[in-house]
């Protein structure tokens, strides 16, 4: 226990796995896998470096679990865990993280209607809760800074999402089976479990959110119906990987194509969703946001993770705008949180847990899109010591 931050540096057990502290690394997409989805040695080094910095639980970037016809893969250069080649490469990542003392889970995602059209098989329309078309676009910032980083001159090349179709109930079950198969492969690769991505605009979110789900069957309408798909996935994944592996479910109000998105009923909706997840065989919920207290509900000041934890009775990982140790300690004593997840600070400050241990404010290198667009090139910050490629070390 660290006196300055007694909660943050106290151990936690999830599905029988002892985690040394309450610090998770939030899932962060970098799009640096090989074109066929194979994770690289640089990725192993990148995650190992953050484990060495003191992260207790690493949640990998969003990873596609199957090559399907419904829009599973989301991004160019996104890693997959869809075949034996992927598994062999992820093994190196899991080993490297474990060698540096952290636990690790793979975030499994299905993108549905927000699949980048450039990664969809030819002629395939992605599936979603309901037919429609996202009004968002793939390259979601058009700042001049971003253009410079990407080396773009002239007009910003907008890549928009194509139309999507409504998934049948049989396809919903097929996709849930795909999550379970991906989870099995994650365990085969040596991971301690998986996170099921139900947040940020992707397929399971598209079912949970009333703005994208207009179904009238058992997967639409009430909160319990809208959560049914996520719950089905959790159950199939649990059956596939057994009791002693970690399963978390990530939830959010807004998404990559709707940054201002909010649950229509605010905190009351959070309570309904929590109640619908009560008793689900999941080890924790994971609240994703850019500010964990912002509930988007003018009628209540209850943070969403507090409402979700109370109504579900489940342990809660809380993410969003937590940058200092004292801020993390505040979340952990809010009544809505068992573990914090640190996102953007993890990119440029791989030693974040070590840095904040004193409880005193620390100077952090601010997040820049640079880490996503050309991440491995920024050796001085991502890899103190300026390690030249391809000599990525996995023990530090
Ligand atoms: C570049 C970038 C990539 C991200 N990739 C993912 C992802 O793969 N999966 C996911 O659930 N969230 C992803 N997120 C959201 C983060 O996990 C986190 O919710 C967000 O950054 C807010 O937390 P923070 O304030 O600690 O950064 C991403 C965020 C950023 C900035």
mmCIF file of N, CA and C in Angstrom, residues 63-136:
data_model
loop_
_atom_site.group_PDB
_atom_site.id
_atom_site.type_symbol
_atom_site.label_atom_id
_atom_site.label_comp_id
_atom_site.label_asym_id
_atom_site.label_seq_id
_atom_site.Cartn_x
_atom_site.Cartn_y
_atom_site.Cartn_z
ATOM 1 N N UNK A 63 -9.749 -5.222 -30.999
ATOM 2 C CA UNK A 63 -9.217 -6.264 -31.873
ATOM 3 C C UNK A 63 -10.382 -7.020 -32.515
ATOM 4 N N UNK A 64 -10.278 -7.281 -33.808
ATOM 5 C CA UNK A 64 -11.388 -8.016 -34.447
ATOM 6 C C UNK A 64 -11.216 -9.517 -34.237
ATOM 7 N N UNK A 65 -12.321 -10.180 -33.955
ATOM 8 C CA UNK A 65 -12.231 -11.590 -33.564
ATOM 9 C C UNK A 65 -12.488 -12.550 -34.715
ATOM 10 N N UNK A 66 -13.130 -12.090 -35.764
ATOM 11 C CA UNK A 66 -13.400 -12.961 -36.915
ATOM 12 C C UNK A 66 -13.332 -12.154 -38.215
ATOM 13 N N UNK A 67 -13.041 -12.849 -39.290
ATOM 14 C CA UNK A 67 -13.163 -12.241 -40.623
ATOM 15 C C UNK A 67 -14.568 -12.572 -41.088
ATOM 16 N N UNK A 68 -15.524 -11.716 -40.815
ATOM 17 C CA UNK A 68 -16.896 -12.089 -41.174
ATOM 18 C C UNK A 68 -17.445 -11.215 -42.297
ATOM 19 N N UNK A 69 -18.693 -11.420 -42.598
ATOM 20 C CA UNK A 69 -19.354 -10.676 -43.675
ATOM 21 C C UNK A 69 -20.274 -9.603 -43.091
ATOM 22 N N UNK A 70 -20.085 -9.293 -41.808
ATOM 23 C CA UNK A 70 -21.007 -8.356 -41.157
ATOM 24 C C UNK A 70 -20.325 -7.082 -40.687
ATOM 25 N N UNK A 71 -19.012 -6.948 -40.976
ATOM 26 C CA UNK A 71 -18.326 -5.713 -40.591
ATOM 27 C C UNK A 71 -17.607 -5.803 -39.265
ATOM 28 N N UNK A 72 -16.988 -6.948 -38.981
ATOM 29 C CA UNK A 72 -16.284 -7.077 -37.697
ATOM 30 C C UNK A 72 -15.082 -6.143 -37.632
ATOM 31 N N UNK A 73 -14.204 -6.243 -38.634
ATOM 32 C CA UNK A 73 -12.987 -5.425 -38.627
ATOM 33 C C UNK A 73 -13.354 -3.952 -38.784
ATOM 34 N N UNK A 74 -12.697 -3.105 -37.969
ATOM 35 C CA UNK A 74 -13.066 -1.688 -37.978
ATOM 36 C C UNK A 74 -12.111 -0.818 -38.769
ATOM 37 N N UNK A 75 -10.811 -1.129 -38.695
ATOM 38 C CA UNK A 75 -9.812 -0.166 -39.158
ATOM 39 C C UNK A 75 -8.749 -0.782 -40.033
ATOM 40 N N UNK A 76 -8.129 0.045 -40.820
ATOM 41 C CA UNK A 76 -6.885 -0.330 -41.500
ATOM 42 C C UNK A 76 -5.830 -0.599 -40.426
ATOM 43 N N UNK A 77 -5.023 -1.614 -40.633
ATOM 44 C CA UNK A 77 -3.926 -1.963 -39.709
ATOM 45 C C UNK A 77 -4.401 -2.210 -38.276
ATOM 46 N N UNK A 78 -5.649 -2.628 -38.132
ATOM 47 C CA UNK A 78 -6.146 -3.042 -36.812
ATOM 48 C C UNK A 78 -5.673 -4.467 -36.553
ATOM 49 N N UNK A 79 -5.281 -4.805 -35.311
ATOM 50 C CA UNK A 79 -4.937 -6.204 -35.069
ATOM 51 C C UNK A 79 -6.183 -7.082 -35.012
ATOM 52 N N UNK A 80 -5.999 -8.351 -35.399
ATOM 53 C CA UNK A 80 -7.070 -9.335 -35.298
ATOM 54 C C UNK A 80 -6.649 -10.462 -34.370
ATOM 55 N N UNK A 81 -7.629 -11.252 -33.953
ATOM 56 C CA UNK A 81 -7.321 -12.514 -33.254
ATOM 57 C C UNK A 81 -8.243 -13.569 -33.859
ATOM 58 N N UNK A 82 -8.120 -13.638 -35.189
ATOM 59 C CA UNK A 82 -9.064 -14.395 -35.991
ATOM 60 C C UNK A 82 -8.486 -15.691 -36.535
ATOM 61 N N UNK A 83 -7.179 -15.912 -36.366
ATOM 62 C CA UNK A 83 -6.593 -17.131 -36.933
ATOM 63 C C UNK A 83 -5.301 -17.503 -36.186
ATOM 64 N N UNK A 84 -4.706 -18.625 -36.575
ATOM 65 C CA UNK A 84 -3.534 -19.145 -35.861
ATOM 66 C C UNK A 84 -2.336 -18.207 -35.965
ATOM 67 N N UNK A 85 -2.214 -17.510 -37.088
ATOM 68 C CA UNK A 85 -1.084 -16.582 -37.252
ATOM 69 C C UNK A 85 -1.206 -15.428 -36.242
ATOM 70 N N UNK A 86 -2.420 -14.923 -36.108
ATOM 71 C CA UNK A 86 -2.648 -13.863 -35.120
ATOM 72 C C UNK A 86 -2.309 -14.367 -33.720
ATOM 73 N N UNK A 87 -2.781 -15.582 -33.406
ATOM 74 C CA UNK A 87 -2.572 -16.132 -32.054
ATOM 75 C C UNK A 87 -1.078 -16.230 -31.754
ATOM 76 N N UNK A 88 -0.317 -16.725 -32.727
ATOM 77 C CA UNK A 88 1.129 -16.889 -32.509
ATOM 78 C C UNK A 88 1.777 -15.544 -32.189
ATOM 79 N N UNK A 89 1.337 -14.493 -32.869
ATOM 80 C CA UNK A 89 1.939 -13.173 -32.630
ATOM 81 C C UNK A 89 1.462 -12.578 -31.302
ATOM 82 N N UNK A 90 0.174 -12.783 -30.970
ATOM 83 C CA UNK A 90 -0.333 -12.274 -29.680
ATOM 84 C C UNK A 90 0.369 -12.965 -28.513
ATOM 85 N N UNK A 91 0.804 -14.230 -28.731
ATOM 86 C CA UNK A 91 1.511 -14.950 -27.656
ATOM 87 C C UNK A 91 2.705 -14.146 -27.164
ATOM 88 N N UNK A 92 3.411 -13.536 -28.122
ATOM 89 C CA UNK A 92 4.591 -12.742 -27.751
ATOM 90 C C UNK A 92 4.166 -11.534 -26.922
ATOM 91 N N UNK A 93 3.021 -10.955 -27.271
ATOM 92 C CA UNK A 93 2.541 -9.781 -26.535
ATOM 93 C C UNK A 93 2.180 -10.178 -25.104
ATOM 94 N N UNK A 94 1.415 -11.269 -24.971
ATOM 95 C CA UNK A 94 0.984 -11.701 -23.629
ATOM 96 C C UNK A 94 2.189 -12.051 -22.765
ATOM 97 N N UNK A 95 3.144 -12.769 -23.358
ATOM 98 C CA UNK A 95 4.344 -13.153 -22.595
ATOM 99 C C UNK A 95 5.110 -11.915 -22.141
ATOM 100 N N UNK A 96 5.242 -10.957 -23.034
ATOM 101 C CA UNK A 96 6.010 -9.750 -22.710
ATOM 102 C C UNK A 96 5.336 -8.959 -21.588
ATOM 103 N N UNK A 97 4.017 -8.899 -21.614
ATOM 104 C CA UNK A 97 3.300 -8.171 -20.551
ATOM 105 C C UNK A 97 3.476 -8.915 -19.225
ATOM 106 N N UNK A 98 3.256 -10.235 -19.263
ATOM 107 C CA UNK A 98 3.372 -11.019 -18.020
ATOM 108 C C UNK A 98 4.784 -10.947 -17.445
ATOM 109 N N UNK A 99 5.777 -10.943 -18.328
ATOM 110 C CA UNK A 99 7.168 -10.900 -17.849
ATOM 111 C C UNK A 99 7.447 -9.606 -17.092
ATOM 112 N N UNK A 100 6.607 -8.596 -17.323
ATOM 113 C CA UNK A 100 6.795 -7.319 -16.637
ATOM 114 C C UNK A 100 5.758 -7.106 -15.530
ATOM 115 N N UNK A 101 5.089 -8.193 -15.123
ATOM 116 C CA UNK A 101 4.308 -8.155 -13.889
ATOM 117 C C UNK A 101 2.860 -7.733 -13.975
ATOM 118 N N UNK A 102 2.321 -7.506 -15.184
ATOM 119 C CA UNK A 102 0.916 -7.095 -15.279
ATOM 120 C C UNK A 102 0.058 -8.245 -15.790
ATOM 121 N N UNK A 103 -1.237 -8.143 -15.581
ATOM 122 C CA UNK A 103 -2.204 -9.037 -16.212
ATOM 123 C C UNK A 103 -2.649 -8.387 -17.525
ATOM 124 N N UNK A 104 -3.225 -9.193 -18.411
ATOM 125 C CA UNK A 104 -3.573 -8.647 -19.727
ATOM 126 C C UNK A 104 -4.831 -9.285 -20.290
ATOM 127 N N UNK A 105 -5.700 -8.458 -20.822
ATOM 128 C CA UNK A 105 -6.887 -8.962 -21.512
ATOM 129 C C UNK A 105 -6.996 -8.302 -22.895
ATOM 130 N N UNK A 106 -7.574 -9.037 -23.829
ATOM 131 C CA UNK A 106 -7.726 -8.518 -25.200
ATOM 132 C C UNK A 106 -9.109 -7.886 -25.338
ATOM 133 N N UNK A 107 -9.165 -6.686 -25.871
ATOM 134 C CA UNK A 107 -10.480 -6.104 -26.140
ATOM 135 C C UNK A 107 -11.004 -6.625 -27.475
ATOM 136 N N UNK A 108 -12.132 -7.324 -27.412
ATOM 137 C CA UNK A 108 -12.748 -7.887 -28.625
ATOM 138 C C UNK A 108 -13.857 -6.953 -29.086
ATOM 139 N N UNK A 109 -13.833 -6.627 -30.370
ATOM 140 C CA UNK A 109 -14.854 -5.704 -30.862
ATOM 141 C C UNK A 109 -15.400 -6.111 -32.226
ATOM 142 N N UNK A 110 -16.604 -5.694 -32.458
ATOM 143 C CA UNK A 110 -17.244 -5.843 -33.764
ATOM 144 C C UNK A 110 -17.740 -4.469 -34.142
ATOM 145 N N UNK A 111 -17.351 -3.973 -35.316
ATOM 146 C CA UNK A 111 -17.637 -2.561 -35.570
ATOM 147 C C UNK A 111 -19.015 -2.309 -36.163
ATOM 148 N N UNK A 112 -19.634 -3.324 -36.794
ATOM 149 C CA UNK A 112 -20.972 -3.077 -37.338
ATOM 150 C C UNK A 112 -20.974 -1.906 -38.305
ATOM 151 N N UNK A 113 -21.887 -0.958 -38.108
ATOM 152 C CA UNK A 113 -22.091 0.084 -39.122
ATOM 153 C C UNK A 113 -20.949 1.091 -39.229
ATOM 154 N N UNK A 114 -20.011 1.071 -38.255
ATOM 155 C CA UNK A 114 -18.886 1.999 -38.378
ATOM 156 C C UNK A 114 -17.594 1.301 -38.814
ATOM 157 N N UNK A 115 -17.740 0.226 -39.584
ATOM 158 C CA UNK A 115 -16.561 -0.389 -40.208
ATOM 159 C C UNK A 115 -16.029 0.565 -41.275
ATOM 160 N N UNK A 116 -14.734 0.750 -41.273
ATOM 161 C CA UNK A 116 -14.106 1.545 -42.330
ATOM 162 C C UNK A 116 -14.400 0.837 -43.663
ATOM 163 N N UNK A 117 -15.054 1.506 -44.615
ATOM 164 C CA UNK A 117 -15.411 0.817 -45.871
ATOM 165 C C UNK A 117 -14.199 0.235 -46.593
ATOM 166 N N UNK A 118 -13.020 0.768 -46.302
ATOM 167 C CA UNK A 118 -11.815 0.277 -46.977
ATOM 168 C C UNK A 118 -11.381 -1.095 -46.468
ATOM 169 N N UNK A 119 -11.924 -1.552 -45.323
ATOM 170 C CA UNK A 119 -11.552 -2.895 -44.836
ATOM 171 C C UNK A 119 -12.670 -3.910 -45.033
ATOM 172 N N UNK A 120 -13.800 -3.472 -45.544
ATOM 173 C CA UNK A 120 -14.918 -4.412 -45.766
ATOM 174 C C UNK A 120 -14.651 -5.263 -46.995
ATOM 175 N N UNK A 121 -15.003 -6.559 -46.930
ATOM 176 C CA UNK A 121 -14.903 -7.364 -48.147
ATOM 177 C C UNK A 121 -15.767 -6.727 -49.241
ATOM 178 N N UNK A 122 -15.321 -6.892 -50.478
ATOM 179 C CA UNK A 122 -16.003 -6.246 -51.617
ATOM 180 C C UNK A 122 -17.508 -6.577 -51.625
ATOM 181 N N UNK A 123 -18.305 -5.562 -51.773
ATOM 182 C CA UNK A 123 -19.748 -5.765 -51.928
ATOM 183 C C UNK A 123 -20.485 -6.032 -50.624
ATOM 184 N N UNK A 124 -19.772 -6.051 -49.502
ATOM 185 C CA UNK A 124 -20.425 -6.373 -48.226
ATOM 186 C C UNK A 124 -20.956 -5.106 -47.562
ATOM 187 N N UNK A 125 -22.212 -5.186 -47.133
ATOM 188 C CA UNK A 125 -22.791 -4.111 -46.345
ATOM 189 C C UNK A 125 -22.740 -4.549 -44.891
ATOM 190 N N UNK A 126 -22.162 -3.743 -43.990
ATOM 191 C CA UNK A 126 -22.074 -4.203 -42.603
ATOM 192 C C UNK A 126 -23.453 -4.330 -41.960
ATOM 193 N N UNK A 127 -23.524 -5.163 -40.933
ATOM 194 C CA UNK A 127 -24.785 -5.345 -40.210
ATOM 195 C C UNK A 127 -24.823 -4.444 -38.984
ATOM 196 N N UNK A 128 -26.046 -4.125 -38.548
ATOM 197 C CA UNK A 128 -26.220 -3.325 -37.332
ATOM 198 C C UNK A 128 -27.565 -3.698 -36.709
ATOM 199 N N UNK A 129 -27.934 -2.982 -35.648
ATOM 200 C CA UNK A 129 -29.230 -3.250 -35.019
ATOM 201 C C UNK A 129 -30.349 -2.980 -36.021
ATOM 202 N N UNK A 130 -30.218 -1.852 -36.725
ATOM 203 C CA UNK A 130 -31.234 -1.457 -37.702
ATOM 204 C C UNK A 130 -30.551 -0.963 -38.966
ATOM 205 N N UNK A 131 -31.288 -0.987 -40.053
ATOM 206 C CA UNK A 131 -30.738 -0.464 -41.304
ATOM 207 C C UNK A 131 -30.564 1.045 -41.172
ATOM 208 N N UNK A 132 -29.585 1.585 -41.862
ATOM 209 C CA UNK A 132 -29.353 3.023 -41.784
ATOM 210 C C UNK A 132 -27.970 3.345 -42.287
ATOM 211 N N UNK A 133 -27.453 4.472 -41.879
ATOM 212 C CA UNK A 133 -26.107 4.871 -42.303
ATOM 213 C C UNK A 133 -25.571 5.879 -41.302
ATOM 214 N N UNK A 134 -24.389 5.590 -40.786
ATOM 215 C CA UNK A 134 -23.773 6.533 -39.855
ATOM 216 C C UNK A 134 -23.420 7.818 -40.587
ATOM 217 N N UNK A 135 -23.694 8.928 -39.953
ATOM 218 C CA UNK A 135 -23.357 10.227 -40.553
ATOM 219 C C UNK A 135 -21.934 10.663 -40.201
ATOM 220 N N UNK A 136 -21.238 9.844 -39.409
ATOM 221 C CA UNK A 136 -19.870 10.179 -39.041
ATOM 222 C C UNK A 136 -18.908 9.849 -40.173
#
